[in-house]
Amino acid sequence: MKNLPGIPEVKEGALLLIDKPYKWTSFDAVNKIKIMARAKIGHCGTLDPLATGLLICCTGQMTKQISDYQKLPKEYTGIIHLGANTPTYDLESVPVNQRPFEHITEEVIMETTKHFTGNIMQAPPIHSAIKKDGERSYDLARKGEKFELEKRPVTIFEFEITKISLPEVHFRVQCSTGTYIRSLANDFGEDLGCGGYLQELRRTKIGEFDVTDALTPEQWKQHWKAPGIIF
């Protein structure tokens, strides 16, 4: 990231790229920047706590452009673990429904990516912030209520398998905003007939913005030499 802004520039209005650490919520990461810079701030797309990678943050006058950045396509890398499901579609919950996966060939895996490329209909995870009858769906799910979320149109521009080491399938995905990679992992496993969940996820790009140009909250702290902030 070139020409890193100082705190005065951030207060006036700046675009900040954050590399969100593992097990931090997006709010945790953004709030640390807000405390350090003492600036109005908002981010352009939430990451789940177990995901890492790129968050775009707008400060000051730049917050008026948040909706524009939210619409940009995203790129992710990660690992789908075959042979089981989890209620949350990732490792926020314990794997269940163990099934054999050893018979699945590389050719079948590659062919299955075609079923999830292009314009598809995708159901969001019930453990998500989407509202159902006025309540967050994850609250309903935690209560044990049975329900489904309506499928939504999303676009998968590229779905590349980068490595296969069963039960792990490494991938890279370029997709439209609104795509749930947890749902992609779950649906991919179901299509293969063995189940699957998202073992690891990293957001690498938002539009033309790349995580290699981002700084972790700790690195932003060092850049601004911000005292008294505990991570």
Short mmCIF file of C-alpha atoms in Angstrom, two decimals:
data_model
loop_
_atom_site.label_atom_id
_atom_site.label_comp_id
_atom_site.label_asym_id
_atom_site.label_seq_id
_atom_site.Cartn_x
_atom_site.Cartn_y
_atom_site.Cartn_z
CA MET A 1 0.00 0.00 0.00
CA LYS A 2 1.64 3.20 -1.18
CA ASN A 3 1.51 6.64 0.41
CA LEU A 4 0.02 5.48 3.68
CA PRO A 5 -2.15 8.23 5.18
CA GLY A 6 -1.47 9.85 8.51
CA ILE A 7 -4.19 10.33 11.11
CA PRO A 8 -5.09 13.89 9.92
CA GLU A 9 -5.75 12.57 6.40
CA VAL A 10 -7.77 9.69 7.80
CA LYS A 11 -9.99 12.02 9.80
CA GLU A 12 -10.68 14.09 6.68
CA GLY A 13 -11.40 11.11 4.47
CA ALA A 14 -9.35 8.14 3.32
CA LEU A 15 -9.58 4.61 1.98
CA LEU A 16 -7.87 2.09 4.28
CA LEU A 17 -7.12 -1.53 3.45
CA ILE A 18 -7.12 -3.84 6.48
CA ASP A 19 -5.91 -7.45 6.57
CA LYS A 20 -8.34 -8.89 9.13
CA PRO A 21 -6.70 -11.37 11.54
CA TYR A 22 -8.05 -14.86 12.24
CA LYS A 23 -10.81 -15.04 14.88
CA TRP A 24 -11.31 -11.26 14.86
CA THR A 25 -14.77 -10.03 13.87
CA SER A 26 -14.87 -7.37 11.19
CA PHE A 27 -16.17 -5.00 13.87
CA ASP A 28 -13.14 -5.76 16.06
CA ALA A 29 -10.74 -4.84 13.27
CA VAL A 30 -12.56 -1.70 12.19
CA ASN A 31 -13.11 -0.54 15.76
CA LYS A 32 -9.38 -0.70 16.50
CA ILE A 33 -8.72 1.57 13.53
CA LYS A 34 -11.51 3.91 14.66
CA ILE A 35 -10.03 4.17 18.17
CA MET A 36 -6.53 4.82 16.85
CA ALA A 37 -7.52 7.42 14.27
CA ARG A 38 -10.48 8.86 16.17
CA ALA A 39 -12.29 9.10 12.87
CA LYS A 40 -15.69 8.32 11.43
CA ILE A 41 -15.34 4.94 9.73
CA GLY A 42 -17.28 2.22 7.98
CA HIS A 43 -16.35 -0.96 6.13
CA CYS A 44 -17.44 -2.37 2.80
CA GLY A 45 -18.26 -6.03 3.40
CA THR A 46 -18.16 -8.23 6.49
CA LEU A 47 -15.90 -11.25 6.93
CA ASP A 48 -16.78 -14.12 9.25
CA PRO A 49 -14.58 -14.41 12.38
CA LEU A 50 -12.79 -17.53 11.07
CA ALA A 51 -11.97 -15.84 7.76
CA THR A 52 -8.97 -13.60 7.20
CA GLY A 53 -8.14 -11.07 4.57
CA LEU A 54 -9.17 -7.85 2.94
CA LEU A 55 -11.52 -5.30 4.45
CA ILE A 56 -11.96 -1.95 2.73
CA CYS A 57 -12.63 0.83 5.20
CA CYS A 58 -13.79 4.34 4.36
CA THR A 59 -13.20 7.22 6.78
CA GLY A 60 -14.44 10.78 7.03
CA GLN A 61 -16.00 12.05 3.79
CA MET A 62 -15.14 8.79 2.04
CA THR A 63 -17.89 7.00 4.00
CA LYS A 64 -20.33 8.41 1.43
CA GLN A 65 -18.83 5.98 -1.11
CA ILE A 66 -19.21 2.80 0.96
CA SER A 67 -22.12 1.50 -1.13
CA ASP A 68 -20.04 1.80 -4.32
CA TYR A 69 -17.23 -0.32 -2.88
CA GLN A 70 -19.70 -2.86 -1.48
CA LYS A 71 -20.86 -3.67 -5.02
CA LEU A 72 -17.40 -4.69 -6.24
CA PRO A 73 -16.72 -8.39 -7.02
CA LYS A 74 -14.66 -10.39 -4.53
CA GLU A 75 -11.91 -13.01 -4.73
CA TYR A 76 -11.29 -15.69 -2.10
CA THR A 77 -8.96 -18.59 -1.53
CA GLY A 78 -9.67 -21.39 0.90
CA ILE A 79 -10.15 -25.06 1.68
CA ILE A 80 -13.29 -27.19 1.45
CA HIS A 81 -13.15 -30.23 3.75
CA LEU A 82 -15.07 -33.17 2.29
CA GLY A 83 -16.73 -36.03 4.15
CA ALA A 84 -18.92 -34.21 6.70
CA ASN A 85 -21.19 -31.24 7.26
CA THR A 86 -21.42 -28.60 9.95
CA PRO A 87 -24.56 -26.64 10.94
CA THR A 88 -22.78 -23.33 10.26
CA TYR A 89 -21.09 -24.64 7.07
CA ASP A 90 -17.68 -23.86 8.62
CA LEU A 91 -15.71 -24.69 11.78
CA GLU A 92 -17.79 -22.44 14.03
CA SER A 93 -19.64 -25.69 14.75
CA VAL A 94 -18.65 -29.34 15.07
CA PRO A 95 -18.58 -31.59 11.97
CA VAL A 96 -21.42 -34.13 11.81
CA ASN A 97 -22.85 -36.70 9.40
CA GLN A 98 -19.51 -38.28 8.49
CA ARG A 99 -19.54 -39.89 5.03
CA PRO A 100 -16.94 -41.64 2.85
CA PHE A 101 -15.04 -39.46 0.40
CA GLU A 102 -12.12 -41.68 -0.69
CA HIS A 103 -13.88 -42.78 -3.87
CA ILE A 104 -14.18 -39.26 -5.25
CA THR A 105 -11.77 -38.66 -8.11
CA GLU A 106 -10.00 -35.52 -9.23
CA GLU A 107 -11.97 -35.62 -12.47
CA VAL A 108 -15.30 -35.62 -10.61
CA ILE A 109 -14.21 -32.72 -8.41
CA MET A 110 -13.14 -30.67 -11.42
CA GLU A 111 -16.37 -31.46 -13.26
CA THR A 112 -18.46 -30.46 -10.23
CA THR A 113 -17.02 -26.94 -10.23
CA LYS A 114 -18.89 -26.38 -13.49
CA HIS A 115 -22.19 -26.80 -11.61
CA PHE A 116 -21.26 -23.76 -9.51
CA THR A 117 -19.85 -21.46 -12.18
CA GLY A 118 -21.80 -18.64 -13.80
CA ASN A 119 -25.18 -17.37 -12.64
CA ILE A 120 -26.53 -19.64 -9.92
CA MET A 121 -29.18 -19.59 -7.21
CA GLN A 122 -27.73 -19.89 -3.71
CA ALA A 123 -29.37 -20.26 -0.29
CA PRO A 124 -27.54 -18.31 2.44
CA PRO A 125 -26.55 -20.20 5.60
CA ILE A 126 -29.23 -20.11 8.28
CA HIS A 127 -26.41 -19.14 10.65
CA SER A 128 -26.11 -15.68 9.09
CA ALA A 129 -27.19 -12.11 9.84
CA ILE A 130 -29.98 -12.19 7.25
CA LYS A 131 -33.37 -11.41 8.77
CA LYS A 132 -36.23 -13.90 8.75
CA ASP A 133 -39.60 -12.64 9.97
CA GLY A 134 -37.89 -9.68 11.61
CA GLU A 135 -35.21 -11.67 13.45
CA ARG A 136 -31.61 -12.45 12.62
CA SER A 137 -31.56 -15.94 11.17
CA TYR A 138 -28.63 -16.99 13.38
CA ASP A 139 -30.77 -16.17 16.45
CA LEU A 140 -33.57 -18.38 15.14
CA ALA A 141 -31.08 -21.14 14.32
CA ARG A 142 -29.63 -21.02 17.84
CA LYS A 143 -33.14 -21.45 19.23
CA GLY A 144 -33.42 -24.66 17.24
CA GLU A 145 -36.17 -23.38 14.97
CA LYS A 146 -36.57 -25.07 11.60
CA PHE A 147 -36.69 -22.74 8.60
CA GLU A 148 -35.11 -22.04 5.24
CA LEU A 149 -33.82 -18.88 3.62
CA GLU A 150 -34.86 -18.11 0.07
CA LYS A 151 -32.30 -18.71 -2.64
CA ARG A 152 -30.73 -15.65 -4.20
CA PRO A 153 -29.06 -15.09 -7.57
CA VAL A 154 -25.27 -14.79 -7.38
CA THR A 155 -22.52 -15.05 -9.97
CA ILE A 156 -19.40 -17.20 -9.71
CA PHE A 157 -17.03 -15.78 -12.32
CA GLU A 158 -14.25 -18.31 -11.65
CA PHE A 159 -14.08 -21.45 -9.51
CA GLU A 160 -10.58 -22.89 -9.69
CA ILE A 161 -9.35 -25.97 -7.82
CA THR A 162 -5.73 -25.24 -6.92
CA LYS A 163 -4.86 -28.42 -4.99
CA ILE A 164 -6.51 -31.70 -4.02
CA SER A 165 -5.33 -33.59 -0.95
CA LEU A 166 -8.43 -35.45 0.20
CA PRO A 167 -10.35 -34.71 2.29
CA GLU A 168 -9.08 -31.17 1.58
CA VAL A 169 -9.89 -29.36 -1.66
CA HIS A 170 -8.08 -26.04 -2.08
CA PHE A 171 -9.78 -23.44 -4.26
CA ARG A 172 -9.84 -19.89 -5.60
CA VAL A 173 -13.16 -18.20 -6.32
CA GLN A 174 -14.06 -14.90 -7.98
CA CYS A 175 -17.67 -13.99 -7.31
CA SER A 176 -20.29 -11.28 -7.12
CA THR A 177 -21.10 -9.44 -3.93
CA GLY A 178 -23.63 -11.33 -1.81
CA THR A 179 -22.06 -14.73 -2.44
CA TYR A 180 -21.65 -16.93 0.64
CA ILE A 181 -18.53 -19.07 0.31
CA ARG A 182 -19.74 -21.17 3.27
CA SER A 183 -22.83 -22.06 1.24
CA LEU A 184 -20.68 -22.79 -1.78
CA ALA A 185 -18.60 -25.23 0.28
CA ASN A 186 -21.69 -26.93 1.70
CA ASP A 187 -23.46 -27.18 -1.66
CA PHE A 188 -20.29 -28.41 -3.38
CA GLY A 189 -19.99 -31.24 -0.85
CA GLU A 190 -23.64 -32.17 -1.24
CA ASP A 191 -23.31 -32.26 -5.03
CA LEU A 192 -20.39 -34.66 -4.61
CA GLY A 193 -22.57 -36.82 -2.34
CA CYS A 194 -20.20 -36.79 0.62
CA GLY A 195 -20.85 -33.47 2.31
CA GLY A 196 -18.42 -30.64 2.82
CA TYR A 197 -17.73 -27.58 4.93
CA LEU A 198 -15.50 -24.54 4.76
CA GLN A 199 -12.27 -25.30 6.61
CA GLU A 200 -10.38 -22.12 5.76
CA LEU A 201 -11.10 -18.84 3.97
CA ARG A 202 -9.13 -15.75 2.99
CA ARG A 203 -10.43 -12.78 1.01
CA THR A 204 -7.69 -11.74 -1.38
CA LYS A 205 -9.33 -9.10 -3.56
CA ILE A 206 -12.20 -6.64 -3.68
CA GLY A 207 -12.43 -5.23 -7.18
CA GLU A 208 -8.87 -4.15 -8.02
CA PHE A 209 -7.87 -3.84 -4.36
CA ASP A 210 -5.51 -6.60 -3.19
CA VAL A 211 -4.82 -7.91 0.29
CA THR A 212 -1.09 -7.69 -0.42
CA ASP A 213 -1.51 -3.91 -0.15
CA ALA A 214 -3.35 -4.15 3.19
CA LEU A 215 -2.03 -3.80 6.73
CA THR A 216 -3.12 -5.68 9.83
CA PRO A 217 -4.47 -3.57 12.72
CA GLU A 218 -1.12 -4.06 14.46
CA GLN A 219 0.72 -2.74 11.39
CA TRP A 220 -1.59 0.29 11.24
CA LYS A 221 -0.81 0.87 14.92
CA GLN A 222 2.91 0.81 14.16
CA HIS A 223 2.45 3.12 11.16
CA TRP A 224 0.62 5.69 13.26
CA LYS A 225 2.73 4.93 16.36
CA ALA A 226 -0.56 4.88 18.24
CA PRO A 227 0.01 4.44 21.99
CA GLY A 228 -2.27 2.76 24.50
CA ILE A 229 -4.07 0.44 22.07
CA ILE A 230 -4.10 -3.17 23.30
CA PHE A 231 -4.65 -6.03 20.84
#
